[in-house]
XYZ file of C-alpha atoms in Angstrom:
537
model
C 0.000 0.000 0.000
C 2.930 2.352 0.664
C 4.177 1.836 -2.908
C 0.668 2.525 -4.217
C 0.424 5.721 -2.137
C 3.774 6.995 -3.396
C 2.859 6.381 -7.049
C -0.518 8.061 -6.601
C 0.913 11.186 -4.956
C 3.821 11.502 -7.390
C 1.678 11.286 -10.517
C -1.580 12.768 -9.310
C -1.053 16.064 -11.097
C 1.096 14.882 -13.973
C -0.301 16.192 -17.282
C 1.704 15.016 -20.233
C 2.388 16.931 -23.396
C -0.233 14.634 -25.097
C -7.494 5.905 -30.047
C -6.341 8.793 -32.373
C -2.724 9.905 -32.496
C -2.531 13.376 -30.958
C -0.588 14.842 -33.942
C -3.353 13.626 -36.272
C -6.262 15.227 -34.393
C -6.156 18.554 -36.205
C -8.317 20.126 -38.890
C -5.363 20.210 -41.300
C -4.663 16.492 -40.949
C -8.350 15.631 -41.235
C -8.565 17.794 -44.359
C -5.605 16.103 -46.044
C -6.399 12.710 -44.477
C -2.662 12.156 -44.051
C -1.697 10.847 -40.601
C 2.101 10.721 -40.988
C 3.675 12.466 -37.973
C 7.329 13.330 -37.556
C 9.556 11.025 -35.561
C 11.416 13.172 -33.049
C 14.471 10.941 -33.303
C 15.502 12.429 -36.640
C 12.832 15.041 -37.332
C 11.548 13.319 -40.454
C 8.086 12.040 -41.395
C 7.698 8.457 -40.163
C 11.417 8.393 -39.368
C 12.124 8.072 -43.112
C 15.560 9.642 -42.759
C 16.567 6.762 -40.486
C 14.892 4.116 -42.613
C 12.157 3.463 -40.079
C 9.188 3.935 -42.386
C 7.439 5.973 -45.050
C 4.110 7.746 -45.525
C 2.044 5.592 -47.844
C -1.517 5.106 -49.081
C -3.668 2.717 -47.078
C -4.741 -0.306 -49.109
C -8.102 -1.640 -47.954
C -9.222 -5.217 -48.538
C -12.137 -5.508 -50.937
C -13.196 -8.999 -49.828
C -16.962 -9.140 -49.119
C -18.363 -8.977 -45.592
C -21.178 -11.116 -44.234
C -24.865 -10.118 -44.390
C -25.177 -9.181 -40.707
C -24.594 -5.488 -41.461
C -26.531 -4.438 -44.594
C -25.578 -0.728 -44.613
C -22.853 1.141 -46.447
C -21.154 4.492 -45.811
C -23.171 5.018 -42.636
C -20.637 4.274 -39.901
C -17.177 5.838 -39.440
C -15.705 2.407 -38.731
C -16.520 0.992 -42.166
C -13.386 0.380 -44.248
C -11.317 1.522 -41.282
C -9.677 4.039 -41.155
C -10.520 5.642 -44.513
C -13.216 7.950 -43.148
C -10.496 9.760 -41.188
C -7.196 8.963 -42.924
C -6.112 7.440 -46.233
C -2.350 7.769 -45.685
C -0.416 6.602 -42.633
C 3.114 5.576 -41.706
C 4.075 2.156 -43.020
C 6.954 0.970 -40.845
C 9.905 -1.147 -41.938
C 11.747 -3.963 -40.172
C 11.044 -4.214 -36.452
C 9.709 -0.670 -36.152
C 6.137 0.150 -35.195
C 3.945 3.039 -34.041
C 1.949 5.831 -35.672
C 5.286 7.575 -36.459
C 7.444 4.404 -36.571
C 9.138 5.574 -33.385
C 8.540 2.376 -31.410
C 9.379 -1.320 -31.668
C 7.225 -4.194 -32.782
C 5.884 -6.414 -30.045
C 8.728 -8.555 -28.710
C 11.539 -6.241 -29.809
C 13.462 -3.723 -27.711
C 16.418 -1.365 -27.896
C 17.234 1.897 -29.639
C 17.178 0.199 -33.044
C 14.591 -2.453 -32.130
C 17.205 -5.162 -32.679
C 16.970 -6.848 -29.268
C 14.649 -9.870 -29.219
C 13.144 -10.657 -25.829
C 10.441 -13.037 -24.591
C 8.327 -11.760 -21.705
C 6.412 -14.121 -19.441
C 2.897 -13.418 -18.207
C 2.359 -15.037 -14.814
C -0.525 -16.154 -12.631
C -1.465 -13.252 -10.363
C -1.386 -15.608 -7.367
C 2.245 -16.459 -8.145
C 3.325 -12.823 -7.897
C 5.130 -11.652 -4.785
C 3.466 -9.116 -2.504
C 5.705 -6.417 -3.964
C 4.811 -7.387 -7.529
C 1.093 -7.323 -6.762
C 1.363 -3.882 -5.187
C 3.344 -2.681 -8.184
C 0.696 -3.978 -10.604
C -2.089 -2.193 -8.734
C -0.037 0.994 -8.493
C 0.539 0.872 -12.269
C -3.197 0.542 -12.866
C -3.898 3.528 -10.643
C -1.115 5.517 -12.264
C -2.648 4.863 -15.690
C -6.028 5.973 -14.333
C -4.522 9.303 -13.200
C -2.264 10.164 -16.144
C -3.392 11.849 -19.356
C -2.239 9.934 -22.435
C 0.710 11.613 -24.130
C 0.145 10.030 -27.511
C -3.592 9.552 -28.003
C -6.891 11.388 -27.821
C -10.435 10.072 -28.307
C -12.989 11.192 -30.872
C -16.163 12.612 -29.313
C -18.232 13.075 -32.445
C -18.828 11.458 -35.795
C -17.010 12.654 -38.885
C -20.290 14.143 -40.110
C -20.705 16.054 -36.841
C -17.202 17.449 -37.376
C -18.442 18.913 -40.666
C -16.268 16.390 -42.458
C -13.250 17.260 -40.333
C -13.433 21.054 -40.449
C -14.333 21.224 -36.756
C -12.357 18.455 -34.990
C -14.047 16.858 -31.999
C -11.420 15.203 -29.834
C -10.744 15.054 -26.088
C -7.905 14.168 -23.733
C -8.252 10.954 -21.769
C -6.188 9.090 -19.213
C -4.176 6.051 -20.234
C -6.475 3.518 -18.579
C -9.728 5.040 -19.841
C -8.254 5.267 -23.331
C -8.562 1.483 -23.490
C -12.020 1.521 -21.922
C -13.071 3.931 -24.653
C -11.471 1.783 -27.361
C -13.447 -1.243 -26.203
C -16.618 0.865 -26.198
C -15.941 2.330 -29.651
C -15.254 -1.010 -31.317
C -18.465 -2.569 -29.972
C -20.925 0.362 -29.982
C -24.109 0.372 -32.045
C -24.067 1.986 -35.488
C -25.748 5.400 -35.480
C -28.102 5.623 -38.461
C -29.292 9.198 -37.806
C -31.681 10.564 -35.200
C -32.612 9.539 -31.687
C -32.544 5.778 -31.035
C -32.105 5.073 -34.720
C -29.326 2.500 -34.461
C -28.216 -0.839 -35.863
C -27.359 -3.206 -33.022
C -26.134 -6.278 -34.921
C -22.633 -4.903 -35.369
C -19.446 -5.402 -33.392
C -15.954 -5.149 -34.834
C -14.287 -7.178 -32.032
C -16.883 -9.677 -30.792
C -19.196 -12.428 -32.022
C -16.967 -13.579 -34.861
C -13.464 -14.547 -35.936
C -11.642 -11.354 -34.875
C -12.633 -11.770 -31.220
C -9.355 -13.474 -30.289
C -6.847 -11.631 -32.541
C -8.397 -8.248 -31.681
C -8.173 -8.813 -27.930
C -4.637 -10.172 -28.352
C -3.520 -6.887 -29.912
C -5.587 -4.935 -27.383
C -3.697 -6.547 -24.469
C -0.330 -6.134 -26.184
C -1.041 -2.468 -26.842
C -2.238 -1.953 -23.244
C 0.875 -3.686 -21.896
C 3.041 -1.534 -24.169
C 1.450 1.723 -22.974
C 1.950 0.742 -19.317
C 5.621 0.066 -20.017
C 6.042 3.477 -21.642
C 4.197 5.191 -18.814
C 6.179 3.587 -16.001
C 9.518 3.005 -17.683
C 9.267 -0.604 -16.528
C 9.876 -2.534 -19.737
C 9.882 -5.828 -17.827
C 6.214 -5.379 -16.937
C 3.792 -8.073 -18.103
C 0.060 -8.475 -17.606
C -0.787 -11.137 -15.006
C -3.624 -13.589 -15.620
C -6.311 -15.125 -13.443
C -6.625 -18.877 -13.949
C -10.314 -19.202 -13.082
C -10.716 -22.875 -13.970
C -12.885 -24.631 -11.354
C -13.258 -21.425 -9.318
C -16.299 -21.255 -7.044
C -16.137 -17.505 -6.424
C -14.213 -14.362 -7.349
C -10.789 -15.366 -6.063
C -9.218 -12.039 -7.037
C -11.872 -9.972 -5.230
C -9.774 -9.087 -2.198
C -8.438 -5.715 -1.092
C -4.922 -7.038 -1.660
C -5.797 -7.589 -5.319
C -8.749 -6.228 -7.306
C -10.952 -5.063 -4.428
C -13.287 -6.864 -2.037
C -17.023 -6.255 -1.742
C -18.002 -3.153 0.229
C -19.623 -3.973 3.602
C -21.859 -0.912 3.155
C -23.147 -1.631 -0.365
C -22.730 -5.026 -2.015
C -22.617 -3.420 -5.463
C -19.558 -1.327 -4.649
C -15.855 -1.983 -4.054
C -14.481 -2.044 -0.497
C -13.168 1.334 0.753
C -9.941 -0.534 1.562
C -9.217 -0.838 -2.172
C -7.955 1.959 -4.409
C -10.520 0.868 -7.005
C -13.362 2.110 -4.789
C -12.477 5.669 -5.866
C -12.441 4.927 -9.604
C -15.039 6.502 -11.896
C -16.296 4.562 -14.895
C -16.732 5.855 -18.451
C -18.716 4.767 -21.525
C -21.277 2.695 -19.573
C -24.554 4.243 -20.832
C -25.185 2.994 -24.390
C -28.920 3.647 -24.189
C -28.243 7.273 -23.290
C -25.793 7.690 -26.169
C -28.254 6.120 -28.611
C -31.073 8.377 -27.440
C -28.899 11.409 -28.174
C -27.285 9.896 -31.286
C -23.967 10.745 -29.649
C -20.649 9.124 -28.793
C -19.200 8.528 -25.335
C -16.988 11.536 -24.536
C -14.961 9.910 -21.738
C -16.425 11.803 -18.773
C -16.946 10.009 -15.446
C -20.311 8.340 -14.949
C -20.206 7.024 -11.387
C -18.359 4.447 -9.299
C -17.052 1.097 -10.442
C -19.753 -1.532 -9.839
C -19.264 -5.220 -9.042
C -21.383 -7.798 -7.227
C -19.861 -11.187 -8.064
C -22.092 -14.213 -7.742
C -25.394 -12.360 -7.461
C -26.123 -12.670 -11.159
C -28.837 -14.348 -13.229
C -28.355 -18.043 -12.455
C -30.507 -19.056 -15.405
C -27.989 -17.432 -17.696
C -24.819 -18.625 -15.916
C -25.209 -21.617 -13.591
C -21.473 -22.163 -12.986
C -18.042 -20.876 -13.859
C -15.925 -22.742 -16.438
C -14.098 -25.905 -15.392
C -10.858 -27.555 -16.467
C -12.941 -30.043 -18.437
C -14.636 -27.182 -20.290
C -11.291 -25.717 -21.294
C -10.005 -29.084 -22.468
C -13.113 -29.639 -24.607
C -12.777 -26.202 -26.181
C -9.088 -26.647 -26.981
C -9.827 -30.035 -28.570
C -12.150 -28.542 -31.225
C -10.307 -28.643 -34.576
C -12.186 -25.842 -36.385
C -11.364 -22.250 -35.520
C -14.540 -20.884 -37.099
C -17.581 -22.438 -38.774
C -20.484 -21.100 -40.821
C -22.229 -18.698 -40.475
C -19.142 -17.205 -38.757
C -21.129 -15.519 -35.989
C -22.574 -16.322 -32.548
C -24.839 -19.014 -33.966
C -21.908 -21.128 -35.195
C -21.694 -24.762 -34.007
C -18.478 -26.649 -33.182
C -16.483 -23.442 -33.591
C -13.525 -23.095 -31.227
C -13.913 -19.303 -31.260
C -17.659 -19.365 -30.610
C -17.427 -21.851 -27.741
C -14.522 -20.029 -26.113
C -16.240 -16.660 -26.505
C -19.264 -18.134 -24.761
C -22.110 -18.388 -27.246
C -21.935 -22.184 -27.465
C -21.848 -25.047 -24.981
C -18.430 -26.243 -23.732
C -19.958 -29.713 -23.377
C -21.535 -30.184 -26.833
C -20.054 -27.408 -28.964
C -23.527 -26.373 -30.078
C -24.693 -22.763 -30.007
C -27.058 -21.935 -27.150
C -29.547 -19.109 -26.682
C -30.176 -17.301 -23.422
C -27.031 -18.673 -21.775
C -23.480 -17.426 -21.386
C -20.559 -19.827 -21.173
C -16.769 -19.648 -20.988
C -15.535 -16.056 -21.605
C -19.020 -14.554 -21.421
C -19.848 -16.330 -18.163
C -17.114 -14.484 -16.239
C -18.462 -11.144 -17.437
C -22.005 -12.006 -16.368
C -20.809 -13.496 -13.063
C -19.183 -10.178 -12.053
C -22.643 -8.592 -12.166
C -21.620 -4.958 -12.514
C -19.584 -2.721 -14.809
C -17.947 -5.770 -16.371
C -21.280 -7.270 -17.426
C -21.959 -4.739 -20.185
C -19.902 -5.296 -23.335
C -19.228 -1.644 -24.158
C -18.134 -0.620 -20.650
C -16.685 -3.921 -19.418
C -13.036 -2.787 -19.507
C -13.766 -0.315 -16.681
C -13.241 -3.191 -14.249
C -9.510 -4.062 -14.047
C -10.490 -7.726 -13.640
C -11.136 -7.473 -17.387
C -7.367 -7.484 -17.998
C -6.731 -10.579 -15.847
C -9.659 -12.413 -17.422
C -8.764 -11.676 -21.029
C -5.132 -12.579 -20.456
C -6.278 -16.080 -19.490
C -8.649 -16.233 -22.484
C -5.661 -15.317 -24.661
C -3.676 -18.163 -23.087
C -6.426 -20.649 -24.050
C -6.261 -19.290 -27.597
C -2.523 -19.956 -27.431
C -3.097 -23.530 -26.249
C -5.335 -24.123 -29.268
C -2.822 -22.627 -31.703
C -0.018 -24.840 -30.376
C -2.082 -27.984 -30.414
C -3.541 -27.573 -33.928
C -0.898 -25.365 -35.608
C -3.418 -23.974 -38.103
C -2.313 -22.350 -41.355
C -3.394 -18.756 -41.848
C -5.788 -19.942 -44.540
C -7.952 -21.381 -41.742
C -8.820 -17.825 -40.709
C -11.837 -16.471 -42.686
C -10.741 -14.279 -45.568
C -14.276 -13.170 -46.510
C -17.982 -13.301 -45.608
C -17.364 -12.799 -41.893
C -19.377 -10.020 -40.205
C -17.991 -6.568 -40.940
C -14.642 -6.010 -39.252
C -13.729 -9.697 -38.945
C -12.241 -10.732 -42.305
C -8.535 -11.593 -42.411
C -7.518 -8.375 -44.189
C -9.711 -5.941 -42.228
C -7.812 -3.391 -40.151
C -8.710 -3.573 -36.476
C -10.966 -0.781 -35.235
C -9.923 1.707 -33.766
C -6.180 1.067 -33.718
C -3.714 3.475 -35.271
C -1.082 2.226 -36.075
C -2.934 -0.322 -38.148
C -3.142 -4.050 -37.457
C -4.810 -6.680 -39.654
C -6.831 -9.460 -38.031
C -5.064 -12.286 -39.816
C -1.611 -10.993 -38.895
C -2.293 -11.931 -35.261
C -3.633 -15.394 -35.923
C -0.283 -16.748 -34.755
C 1.548 -17.942 -31.652
C 2.651 -15.681 -28.814
C 6.192 -16.919 -29.495
C 6.258 -14.773 -32.625
C 5.008 -11.782 -30.623
C 7.587 -12.022 -27.866
C 5.605 -13.301 -24.921
C 4.682 -16.515 -23.125
C 2.396 -17.774 -20.364
C 4.033 -19.265 -17.279
C 1.770 -22.310 -17.079
C 2.489 -23.196 -20.719
C 6.252 -23.356 -20.150
C 8.077 -26.662 -19.787
C 8.357 -27.877 -16.139
C 11.871 -26.510 -15.561
C 11.077 -23.045 -16.919
C 7.761 -23.046 -15.091
C 9.483 -23.750 -11.760
C 11.780 -20.775 -12.296
C 8.956 -18.425 -13.325
C 6.239 -19.418 -10.860
C 8.200 -20.492 -7.800
C 11.802 -19.285 -7.865
C 11.320 -15.844 -9.396
C 8.865 -14.587 -6.720
C 11.455 -15.289 -4.030
C 14.203 -13.676 -6.083
C 11.944 -10.675 -6.607
C 11.400 -10.410 -2.863
C 15.149 -10.636 -2.327
C 15.722 -7.869 -4.895
C 13.111 -5.725 -3.183
C 14.890 -5.971 0.187
C 18.478 -6.357 -1.004
C 19.536 -3.205 0.827
C 18.279 -4.657 4.093
C 19.904 -8.007 3.351
C 23.199 -6.293 2.548
C 22.986 -4.214 5.706
C 22.167 -7.270 7.774
C 25.103 -9.125 6.226
C 27.527 -6.277 6.959
C 26.192 -5.900 10.499
C 26.396 -9.657 11.021
C 29.980 -9.713 9.779
C 30.839 -6.801 12.057
C 29.290 -8.464 15.114
C 31.011 -11.757 14.276
C 34.311 -9.917 13.955
C 33.858 -8.218 17.334
C 32.937 -11.508 19.019
C 35.886 -13.288 17.424
C 38.232 -10.518 18.539
C 36.841 -10.664 22.080
C 37.246 -14.446 22.248
C 40.799 -14.219 20.904
C 41.652 -11.530 23.456
C 40.205 -13.588 26.300
C 42.176 -16.662 25.254
C 45.343 -14.629 25.021
C 44.860 -13.223 28.509
C 44.192 -16.711 29.884
C 47.423 -18.029 28.369
C 49.330 -15.139 29.890
C 47.869 -15.851 33.359
C 48.790 -19.512 32.994
C 52.418 -18.674 32.241
C 52.614 -16.376 35.293
C 51.133 -19.118 37.526
C 53.738 -21.651 36.429
C 56.520 -19.168 37.101
C 55.325 -18.328 40.677
C 54.407 -21.815 41.784
C 56.906 -23.864 39.798
C 57.880 -27.511 40.473
C 60.321 -27.946 43.462
C 60.217 -31.753 43.335
C 59.386 -34.400 40.773
C 55.704 -34.739 39.874
C 55.824 -38.366 40.906
C 56.989 -38.592 44.516
C 57.768 -41.975 46.215
C 57.517 -42.306 50.005
C 59.584 -45.200 51.161
C 58.792 -44.488 54.794
C 55.098 -45.164 54.258
C 55.878 -48.178 52.138
C 53.356 -47.065 49.575
C 53.218 -45.045 46.359
C 51.167 -41.874 46.050
C 50.458 -39.713 42.986
C 50.030 -35.987 43.406
C 50.682 -32.771 41.545
C 52.102 -29.577 42.884
C 49.638 -27.448 40.896
């Protein structure tokens, strides 16, 4: 808690020099539709002078989408990101970022030449210090304005086609809450409550897993930049066979408040958090977008949910069944798909039969419903930090499936998936741009691993040895001081003992000199006719 307090005080009033790149949120950029900022490293566009990248036209896939969304040129997210930009930085080699000033996932160093594999660990295997650090990082992100990104608060039409930009600052944590809202919000068709609800660019089809994989990687990357801790990794919650919310303690993600069962305990920093983007009905009634302002406290009431919808949390057997399914996606490529690994893992199908179910939530969805609060609404679910732990474990199950089946990229749908989910579609609302199919691959290629998927020797080091080493590193000054003090005390004691022995030997020599032998040690008495043995000491 002391570490958390220090981080909160230090960064409480930090306002940085500033999911739209801040340099691209101007009327001029929106007019030209060219989002190609300078890289400060060499002062050139996209770092071209250093060979990092170049400003190029965006090539959009023309493969057909599924029939779930019948409209065209209505929503800003269609053919992402052409409504806003048609030229962006295309980075070379291991470079990444909206100005090619950063490294691709898994690469580090000034020239992005250092390859490193990070390990995401079970939150219950973290040391006390590591847990406190994780929570302090979350709170720091919640209290720090994003340096690099702003959010859009109006549609392109409301901006008069870009003449009047509508953007707002947002803190680093809420940036990702807003992104999750924006990718899953209803399409505004014009006028109050005139919306199309059967649309979601990150859920209910093939992109669910690749999109959330990039989302977590991007979130992890922003936390590293914010804190300067480039060894940071997202922990996961292994909820298999759980009977309750194991992470709902004040030491971790916040216990239940004794005063109101829908709120977080006052003993947790999360009790003071304000949520954003949690009122979709209100936005639809005003035909408006979430603008990132606070909308009340974080809500959570785990276990007091609709039992008819979720009768239990997922088991180890459920996970094993899901991972055994050979098909990543099946027709019609949405939430009604049967025997689809993605659909069962997402939670629209049974983990016992593989068949789609109505009115029930399984696997991934069941955890959201079980939390019975902010996390139970798709658009605002990322407000609850348990979201991060939960989706990290979902990502690890995706990784299990990839390693077991080793699917070719051709297994990922190239066309006829719901809008936003085809292989070549750029993920909404990320800039820099990421294609869905590019992240249909193992974590090994992206520079990270999950502790429980390591071989036994590596797992022992990561889950059992490292926490103790981390604790030792955290208190190394005390250990060093104790060692020095111990050595000093031992030296004093040894010197005292040596001095005492020396004095004793000196006294012994003096005694022999004063009371020396005046007759043999063995003295015979002939008069008594017997032999006696005595010393003259």
